[in-house]
Coordinates of C-alpha atoms in Angstrom, one line a residue:
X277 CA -98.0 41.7 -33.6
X278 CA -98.6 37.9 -33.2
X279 CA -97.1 35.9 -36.1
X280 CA -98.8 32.9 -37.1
X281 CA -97.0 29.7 -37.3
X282 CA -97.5 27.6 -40.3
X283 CA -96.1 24.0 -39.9
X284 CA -95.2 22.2 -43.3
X285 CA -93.3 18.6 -44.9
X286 CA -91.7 19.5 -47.9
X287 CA -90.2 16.9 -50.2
X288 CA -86.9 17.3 -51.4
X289 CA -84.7 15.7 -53.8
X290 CA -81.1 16.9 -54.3
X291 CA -79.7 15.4 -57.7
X292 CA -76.4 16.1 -59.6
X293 CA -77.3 15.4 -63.2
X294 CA -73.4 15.9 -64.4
X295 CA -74.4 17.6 -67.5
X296 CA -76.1 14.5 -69.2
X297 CA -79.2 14.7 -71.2
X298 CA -80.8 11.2 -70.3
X299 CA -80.0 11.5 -66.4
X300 CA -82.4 14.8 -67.1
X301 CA -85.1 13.5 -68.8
X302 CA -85.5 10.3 -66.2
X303 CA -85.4 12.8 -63.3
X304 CA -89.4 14.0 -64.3
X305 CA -91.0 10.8 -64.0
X306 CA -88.4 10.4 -60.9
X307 CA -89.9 13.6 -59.4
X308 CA -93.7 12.3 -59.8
X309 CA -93.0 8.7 -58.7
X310 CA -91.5 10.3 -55.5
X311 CA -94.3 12.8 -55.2
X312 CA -91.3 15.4 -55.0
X313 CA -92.2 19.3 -53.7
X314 CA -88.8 20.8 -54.5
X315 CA -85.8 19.3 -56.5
X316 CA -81.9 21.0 -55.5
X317 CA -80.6 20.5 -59.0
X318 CA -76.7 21.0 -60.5
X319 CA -75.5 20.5 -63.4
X320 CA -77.9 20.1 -65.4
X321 CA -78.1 19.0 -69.4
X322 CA -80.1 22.5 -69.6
X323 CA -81.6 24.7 -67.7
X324 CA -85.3 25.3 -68.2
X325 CA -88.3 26.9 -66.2
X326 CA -89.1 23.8 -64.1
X327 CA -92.5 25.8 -63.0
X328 CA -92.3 26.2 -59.5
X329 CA -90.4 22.8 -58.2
X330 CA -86.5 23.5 -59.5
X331 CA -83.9 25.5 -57.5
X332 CA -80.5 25.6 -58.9
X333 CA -77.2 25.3 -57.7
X334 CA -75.9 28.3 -60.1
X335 CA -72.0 27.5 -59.4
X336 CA -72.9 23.7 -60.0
X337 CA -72.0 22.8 -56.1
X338 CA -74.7 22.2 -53.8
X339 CA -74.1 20.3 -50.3
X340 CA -76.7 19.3 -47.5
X341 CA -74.6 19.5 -43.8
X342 CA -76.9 17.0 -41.9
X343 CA -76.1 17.3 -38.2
X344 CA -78.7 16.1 -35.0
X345 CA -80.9 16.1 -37.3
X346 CA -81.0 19.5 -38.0
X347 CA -79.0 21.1 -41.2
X348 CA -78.4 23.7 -43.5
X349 CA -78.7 23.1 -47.4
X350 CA -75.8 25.9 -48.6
X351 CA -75.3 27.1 -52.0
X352 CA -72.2 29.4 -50.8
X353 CA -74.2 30.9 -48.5
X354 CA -77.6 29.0 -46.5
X355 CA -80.8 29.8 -48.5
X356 CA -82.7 28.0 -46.3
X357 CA -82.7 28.4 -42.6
X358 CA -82.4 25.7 -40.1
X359 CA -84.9 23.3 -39.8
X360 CA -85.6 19.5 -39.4
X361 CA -84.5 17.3 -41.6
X362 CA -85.8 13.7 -41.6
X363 CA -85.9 10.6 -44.0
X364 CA -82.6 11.7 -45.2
X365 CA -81.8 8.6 -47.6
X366 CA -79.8 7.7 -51.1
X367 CA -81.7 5.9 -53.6
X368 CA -81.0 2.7 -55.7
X369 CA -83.3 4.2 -58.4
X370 CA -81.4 4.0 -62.5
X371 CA -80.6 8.4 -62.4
X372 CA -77.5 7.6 -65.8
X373 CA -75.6 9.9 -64.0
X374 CA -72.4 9.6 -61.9
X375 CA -74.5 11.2 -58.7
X376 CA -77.1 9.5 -56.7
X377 CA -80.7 10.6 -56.2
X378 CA -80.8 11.8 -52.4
X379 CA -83.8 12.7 -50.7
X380 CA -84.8 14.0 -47.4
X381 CA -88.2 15.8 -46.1
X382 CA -88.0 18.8 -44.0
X383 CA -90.4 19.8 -41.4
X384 CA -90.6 23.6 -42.0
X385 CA -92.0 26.0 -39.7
X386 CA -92.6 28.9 -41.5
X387 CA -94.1 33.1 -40.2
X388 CA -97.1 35.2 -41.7
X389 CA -94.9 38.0 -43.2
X390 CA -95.2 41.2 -41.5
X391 CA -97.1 44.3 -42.8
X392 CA -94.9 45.7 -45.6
X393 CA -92.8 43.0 -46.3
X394 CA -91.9 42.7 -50.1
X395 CA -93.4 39.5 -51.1
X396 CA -91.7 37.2 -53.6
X397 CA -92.5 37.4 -57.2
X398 CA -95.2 35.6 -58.5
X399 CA -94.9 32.2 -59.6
X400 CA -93.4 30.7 -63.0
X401 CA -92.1 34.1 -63.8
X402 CA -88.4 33.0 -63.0
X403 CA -85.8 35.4 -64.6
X404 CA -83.3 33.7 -67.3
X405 CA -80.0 35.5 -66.1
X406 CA -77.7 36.8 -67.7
X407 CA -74.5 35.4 -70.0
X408 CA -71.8 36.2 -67.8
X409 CA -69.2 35.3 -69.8
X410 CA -70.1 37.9 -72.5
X411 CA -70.3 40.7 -70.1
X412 CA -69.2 43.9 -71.4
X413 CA -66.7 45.6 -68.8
X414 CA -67.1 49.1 -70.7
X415 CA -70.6 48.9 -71.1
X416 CA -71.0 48.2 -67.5
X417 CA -68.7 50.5 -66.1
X418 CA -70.0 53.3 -68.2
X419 CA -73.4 52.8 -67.1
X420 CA -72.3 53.1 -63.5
X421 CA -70.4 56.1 -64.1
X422 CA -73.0 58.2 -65.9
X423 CA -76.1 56.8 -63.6
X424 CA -75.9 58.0 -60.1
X425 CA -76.9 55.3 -58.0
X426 CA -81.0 56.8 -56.7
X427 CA -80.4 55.3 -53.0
X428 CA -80.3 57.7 -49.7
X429 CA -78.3 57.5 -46.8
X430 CA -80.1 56.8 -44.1
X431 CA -83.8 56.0 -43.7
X432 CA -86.4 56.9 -41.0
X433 CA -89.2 54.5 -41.4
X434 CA -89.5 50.9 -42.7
X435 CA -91.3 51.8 -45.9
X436 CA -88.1 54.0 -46.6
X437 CA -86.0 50.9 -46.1
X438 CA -88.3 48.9 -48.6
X439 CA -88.2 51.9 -51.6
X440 CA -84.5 52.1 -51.0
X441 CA -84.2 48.6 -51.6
X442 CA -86.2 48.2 -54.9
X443 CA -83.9 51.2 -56.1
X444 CA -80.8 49.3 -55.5
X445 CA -82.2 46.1 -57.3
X446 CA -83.4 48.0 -60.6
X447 CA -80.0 49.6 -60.4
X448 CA -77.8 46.6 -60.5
X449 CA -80.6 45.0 -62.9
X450 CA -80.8 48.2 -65.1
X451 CA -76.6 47.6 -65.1
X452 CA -76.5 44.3 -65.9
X453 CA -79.0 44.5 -68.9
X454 CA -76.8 47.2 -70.3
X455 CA -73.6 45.3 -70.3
X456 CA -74.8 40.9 -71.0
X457 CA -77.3 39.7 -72.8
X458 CA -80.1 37.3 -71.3
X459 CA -79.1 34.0 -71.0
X460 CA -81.1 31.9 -73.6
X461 CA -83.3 29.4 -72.2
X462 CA -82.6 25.5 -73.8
X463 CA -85.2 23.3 -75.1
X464 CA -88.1 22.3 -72.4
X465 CA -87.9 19.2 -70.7
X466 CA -89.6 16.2 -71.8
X467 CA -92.9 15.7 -70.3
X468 CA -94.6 12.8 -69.0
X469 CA -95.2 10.1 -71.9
X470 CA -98.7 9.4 -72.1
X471 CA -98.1 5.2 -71.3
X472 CA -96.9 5.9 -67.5
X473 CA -99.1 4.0 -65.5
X474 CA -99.1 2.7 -61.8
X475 CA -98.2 -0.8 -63.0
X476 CA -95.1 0.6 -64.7
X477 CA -93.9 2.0 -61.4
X478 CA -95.0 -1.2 -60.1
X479 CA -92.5 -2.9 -62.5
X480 CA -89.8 -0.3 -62.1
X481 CA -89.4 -0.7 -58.0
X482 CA -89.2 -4.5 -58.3
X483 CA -86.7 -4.6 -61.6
X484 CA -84.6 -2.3 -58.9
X485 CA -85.0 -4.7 -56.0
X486 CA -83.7 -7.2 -58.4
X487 CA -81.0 -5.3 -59.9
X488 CA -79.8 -4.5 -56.0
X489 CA -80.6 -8.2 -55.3
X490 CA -78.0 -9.1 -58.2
X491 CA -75.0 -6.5 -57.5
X492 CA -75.0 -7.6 -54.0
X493 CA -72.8 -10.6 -54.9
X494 CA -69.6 -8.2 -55.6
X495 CA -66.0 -8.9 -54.8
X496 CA -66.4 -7.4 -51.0
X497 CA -69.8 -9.8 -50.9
X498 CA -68.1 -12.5 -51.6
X499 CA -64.7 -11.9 -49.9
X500 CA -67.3 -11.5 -46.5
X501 CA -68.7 -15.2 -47.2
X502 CA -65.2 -17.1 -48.0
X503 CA -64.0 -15.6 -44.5
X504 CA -67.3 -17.1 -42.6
X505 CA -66.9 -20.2 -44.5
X506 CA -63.2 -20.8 -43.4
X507 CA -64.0 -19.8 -39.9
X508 CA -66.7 -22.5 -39.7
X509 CA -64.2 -24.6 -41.2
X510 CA -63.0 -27.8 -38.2
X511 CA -59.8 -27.7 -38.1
X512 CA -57.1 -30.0 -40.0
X513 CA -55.7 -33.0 -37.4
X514 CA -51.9 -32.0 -36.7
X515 CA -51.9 -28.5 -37.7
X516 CA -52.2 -25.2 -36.3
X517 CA -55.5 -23.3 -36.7
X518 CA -55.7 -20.2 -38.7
X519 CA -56.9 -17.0 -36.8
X520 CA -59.5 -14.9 -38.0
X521 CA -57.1 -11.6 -38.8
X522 CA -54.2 -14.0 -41.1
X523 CA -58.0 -15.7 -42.8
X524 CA -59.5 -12.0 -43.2
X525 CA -55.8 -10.8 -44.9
X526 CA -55.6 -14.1 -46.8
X527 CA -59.1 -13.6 -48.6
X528 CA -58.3 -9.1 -48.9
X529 CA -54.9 -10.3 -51.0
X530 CA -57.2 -12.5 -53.2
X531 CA -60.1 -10.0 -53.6
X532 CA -57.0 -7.7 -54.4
X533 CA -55.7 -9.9 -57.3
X534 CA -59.4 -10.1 -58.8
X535 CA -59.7 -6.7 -58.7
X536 CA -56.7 -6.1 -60.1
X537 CA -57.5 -8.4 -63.2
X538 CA -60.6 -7.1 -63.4
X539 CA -58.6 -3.3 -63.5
X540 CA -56.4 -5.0 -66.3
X541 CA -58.9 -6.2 -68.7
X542 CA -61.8 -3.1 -68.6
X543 CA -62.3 -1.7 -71.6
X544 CA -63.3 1.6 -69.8
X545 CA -61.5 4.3 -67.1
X546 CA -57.7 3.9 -69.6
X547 CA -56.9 7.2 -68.6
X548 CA -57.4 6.9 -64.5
X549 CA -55.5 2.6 -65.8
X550 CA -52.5 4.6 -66.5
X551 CA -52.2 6.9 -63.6
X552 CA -52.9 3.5 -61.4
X553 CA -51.6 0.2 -63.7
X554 CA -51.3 -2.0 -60.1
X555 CA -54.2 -1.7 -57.9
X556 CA -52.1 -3.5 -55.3
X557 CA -49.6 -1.0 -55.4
X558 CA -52.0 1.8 -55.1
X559 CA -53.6 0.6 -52.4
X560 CA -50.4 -0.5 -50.3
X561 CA -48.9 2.7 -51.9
X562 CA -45.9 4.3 -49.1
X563 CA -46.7 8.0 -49.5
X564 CA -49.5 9.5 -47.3
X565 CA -53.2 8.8 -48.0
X566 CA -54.4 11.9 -48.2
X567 CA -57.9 12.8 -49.0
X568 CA -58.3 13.8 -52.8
X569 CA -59.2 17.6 -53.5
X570 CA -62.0 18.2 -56.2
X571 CA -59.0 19.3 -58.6
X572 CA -57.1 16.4 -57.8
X573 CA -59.9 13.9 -58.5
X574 CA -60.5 15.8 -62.0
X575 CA -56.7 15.0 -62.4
X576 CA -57.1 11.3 -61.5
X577 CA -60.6 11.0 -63.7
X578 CA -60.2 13.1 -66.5
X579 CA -63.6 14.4 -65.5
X580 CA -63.1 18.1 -65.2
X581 CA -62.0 22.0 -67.0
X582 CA -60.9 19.9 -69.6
X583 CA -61.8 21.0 -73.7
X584 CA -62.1 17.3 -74.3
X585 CA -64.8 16.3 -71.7
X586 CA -66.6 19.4 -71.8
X587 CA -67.1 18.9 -75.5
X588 CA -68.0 15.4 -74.8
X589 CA -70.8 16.2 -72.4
X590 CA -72.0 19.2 -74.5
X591 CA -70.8 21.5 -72.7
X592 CA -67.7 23.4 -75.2
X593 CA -67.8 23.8 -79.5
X594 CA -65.0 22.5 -79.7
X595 CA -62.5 19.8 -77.6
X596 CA -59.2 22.0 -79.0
X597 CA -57.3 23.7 -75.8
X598 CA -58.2 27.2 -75.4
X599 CA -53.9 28.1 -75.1
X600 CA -52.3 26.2 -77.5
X601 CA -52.7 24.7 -81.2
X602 CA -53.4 21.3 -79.8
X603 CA -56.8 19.8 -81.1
X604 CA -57.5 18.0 -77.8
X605 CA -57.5 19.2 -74.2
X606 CA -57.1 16.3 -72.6
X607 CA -56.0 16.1 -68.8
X608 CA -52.4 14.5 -70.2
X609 CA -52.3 17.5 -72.4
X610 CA -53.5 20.2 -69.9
X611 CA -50.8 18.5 -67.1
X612 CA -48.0 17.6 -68.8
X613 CA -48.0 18.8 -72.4
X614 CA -49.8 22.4 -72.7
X615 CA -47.0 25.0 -72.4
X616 CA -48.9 27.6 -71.2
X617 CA -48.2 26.0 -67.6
X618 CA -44.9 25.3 -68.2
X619 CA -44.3 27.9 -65.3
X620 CA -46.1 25.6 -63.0
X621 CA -44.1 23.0 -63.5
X622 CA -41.1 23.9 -62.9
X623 CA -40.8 22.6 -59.4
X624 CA -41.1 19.4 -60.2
X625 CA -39.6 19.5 -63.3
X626 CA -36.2 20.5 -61.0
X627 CA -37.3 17.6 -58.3
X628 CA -37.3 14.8 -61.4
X629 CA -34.4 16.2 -63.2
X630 CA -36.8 16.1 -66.5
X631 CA -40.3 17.5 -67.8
X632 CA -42.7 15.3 -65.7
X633 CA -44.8 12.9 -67.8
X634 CA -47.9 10.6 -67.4
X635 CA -45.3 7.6 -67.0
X636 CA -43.8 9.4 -63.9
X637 CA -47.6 9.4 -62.5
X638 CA -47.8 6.2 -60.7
X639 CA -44.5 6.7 -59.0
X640 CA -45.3 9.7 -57.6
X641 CA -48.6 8.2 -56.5
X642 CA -48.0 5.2 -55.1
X643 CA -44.3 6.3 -53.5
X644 CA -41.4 2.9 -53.5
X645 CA -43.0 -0.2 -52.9
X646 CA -42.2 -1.9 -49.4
X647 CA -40.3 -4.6 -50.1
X648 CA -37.5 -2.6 -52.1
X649 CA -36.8 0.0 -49.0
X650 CA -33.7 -0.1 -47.7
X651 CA -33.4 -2.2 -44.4
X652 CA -31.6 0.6 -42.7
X653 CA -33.9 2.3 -40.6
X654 CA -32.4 5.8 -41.5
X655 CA -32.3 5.3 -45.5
X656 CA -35.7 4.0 -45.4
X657 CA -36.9 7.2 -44.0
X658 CA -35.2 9.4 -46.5
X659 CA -36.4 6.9 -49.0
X660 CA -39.9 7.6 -48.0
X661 CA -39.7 11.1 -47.4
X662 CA -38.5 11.8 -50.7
X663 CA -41.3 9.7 -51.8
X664 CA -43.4 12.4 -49.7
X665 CA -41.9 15.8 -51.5
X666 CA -42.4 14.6 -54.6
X667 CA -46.0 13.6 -54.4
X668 CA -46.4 17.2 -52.3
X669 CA -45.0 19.1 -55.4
X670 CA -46.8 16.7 -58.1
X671 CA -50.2 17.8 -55.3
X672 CA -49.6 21.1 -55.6
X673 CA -48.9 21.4 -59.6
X674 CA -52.1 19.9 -60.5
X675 CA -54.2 22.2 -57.5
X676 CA -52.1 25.2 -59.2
X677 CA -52.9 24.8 -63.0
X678 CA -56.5 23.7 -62.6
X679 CA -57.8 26.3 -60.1
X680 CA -56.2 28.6 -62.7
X681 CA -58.0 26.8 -65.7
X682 CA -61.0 26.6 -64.0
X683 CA -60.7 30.8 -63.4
X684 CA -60.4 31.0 -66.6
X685 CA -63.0 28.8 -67.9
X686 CA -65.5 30.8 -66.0
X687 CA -64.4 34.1 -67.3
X688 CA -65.1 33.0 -70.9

């Protein structure tokens, strides 16, 4: 049999709305300004129907592997199969979240389903779920050991194949509505406000162009335009010109200091200020620059399987840790404080001689400065790869007791 090949543009829009309620209700009148077919969505503020344009990251982590200009979008495992993916680009446009919009459009070539096929369930009638973290481990064991499972070994024919399937699926669904409860749908989305009009999108694309047109004049901006300016610079009678490399470190060391008391007097970040007081430091820091794991960056931000945040972004009852009597979970208290990983901290409690602590943070991060090394070529290599163990132990503490928490969290 012949299939017949159907060639389509979808438009996609992958978002990570970080839990937050106003990043959510922007992203609909995002989706009809862009004209969007299908938005990948994480993380959001709740999860509603959506009608037929939502897909859901379930575990919150979505990625799109562009390569040749082909890719797979994965969500642990591809759900969509290769195909071409053009117009991949970030947008400037306000999202209130910590994740830009990214779209893409792929060019889709789709086959008539065979004869016999089972087609997809109609549209809008998208199951809930269920509440995993009040599944009933009795319940569902006892079902599976008093209902014998209604699938053959073996099938002859297609048809067979199809029956036995459906079995299987009312099976595990007939298990899991014996042992969870459906997972309760949150409020519906905002809709459209009657007052959206084409000159308010109108308005909206140029108040970005300006807002871009403004941040461009940044630190790195302007650091680019003092180095031109010195280079066209004639140079001074009697001395000896400046190169482009010493004029390029010149301006970095004074884009550094701004930062840096820019760092010193934000009002915002004090828990990441505390891990990092010097941004010089950290950015000349002697231990290796490794990249940061997803745990580690929690670690650094604050941002993570913390009682604290969660409850922050709506997302936990309460901001008291789930181990201790301590009212807030914080990412001090879940590192350093919490005794429930007290275990995993006994490596480097033995490599600083004393239970680590959020002042022993930028040491461990940043490694001994330069200029206080030992001349000696030897001692400033054991020097620095002490420097090296002890940020590999302080690595592997926070990887430990945060995968851990994070198992956890999901369990409940």
């Amino acid at each position: 049999m012949a299939f017949q090949e159907i060639f389509e543009m979808i438009n996609f829009l992958q978002v990570n709305l970080n839990g937050n309620r106003g990043a959510q209700q922007l992203l609909d009148q995002t989706v009809t300004q862009k004209d969007t077919d299908i938005v990948i969505l994480s993380e959001p503020y709740v999860r509603t129907d959506g009608g037929d344009r939502l897909l859901f990251s379930l575990e919150s982590k979505l990625r799109l592997e562009p390569q040749l200009g082909r890719g797979n979008i994965h969500h642990r495992r591809p759900f969509a199969r290769r195909a071409e993916i053009t117009d991949w680009e970030v947008l400037d446009d306000i999202y209130l979240s910590d994740h830009a919009y990214i779209t893409f459009r792929i060019d889709l070539q789709r086959q008539a389903p065979q004869h016999g096929w089972p087609q997809a369930a109609s549209r809008g009638t998208i199951h809930p779920g269920w509440a995993l973290k009040q599944i009933n481990l009795e319940a569902f064991n006892g079902h599976v050991n008093s209902t014998p499972l209604p699938v053959p070994r073996g099938f002859r024919s297609a048809d067979a194949a199809l029956r036995a399937a459906e079995a299987l699926d009312g099976y595990i669904v007939d298990a899991c509505n014996a042992s969870m409860p459906l997972r309760t749908s949150g409020p519906a989305g905002r809709k459209l406000v009657y007052w959206w009009s084409d000159h308010i999108v109108d308005l909206r694309s140029t108040a970005f162009r300006l807002r871009r047109a403004y941040q461009a004049i940044d630190l790195i901006a302007a650091e680019r335009g003092k180095v031109k300016a010195r280079m066209e610079l004639p140079p001074i009678p009697g001395e000896r010109p400046l190169t482009k490399s010493s004029i390029k470190r010149n301006e970095r060391k004074a884009t550094i200091a701004k930062w840096h008391s820019l760092w010193l007097h934000s009002r915002k970040a004090l828990w990441p200020h505390r891990l990092i007081p010097d941004l010089a430091r950290w950015i000349n820091r002697s231990v290796p620059k490794v990249a940061w794991s997803y745990h580690m960056t929690q670690a650094l931000t604050g941002h993570g399987c913390f009682q604290h945040y969660l409850h922050r972004m709506d997302r936990a009852a309460s901001p008291r840790c789930m181990h201790c009597e301590c009212w807030s979970d914080t990412a001090e208290h879940t590192l350093f404080r919490c005794p429930n990983w007290d275990s995993l901290r006994e490596g480097l409690r033995d490599r600083l001689g004393h239970p680590p602590a959020v002042e022993d943070v930028p040491d461990m991060l940043c490694g001994p400065v330069f200029e206080d090394l030992p001349v000696d070529h030897q001692e400033r290599y054991l020097a620095l790869s002490e420097a090296e163990e002890t940020f590999r132990i302080f690595y592997k503490m926070v990887i430990e007791i945060l995968t851990l928490k994070e198992q956890e969290e999901r369990v409940r």
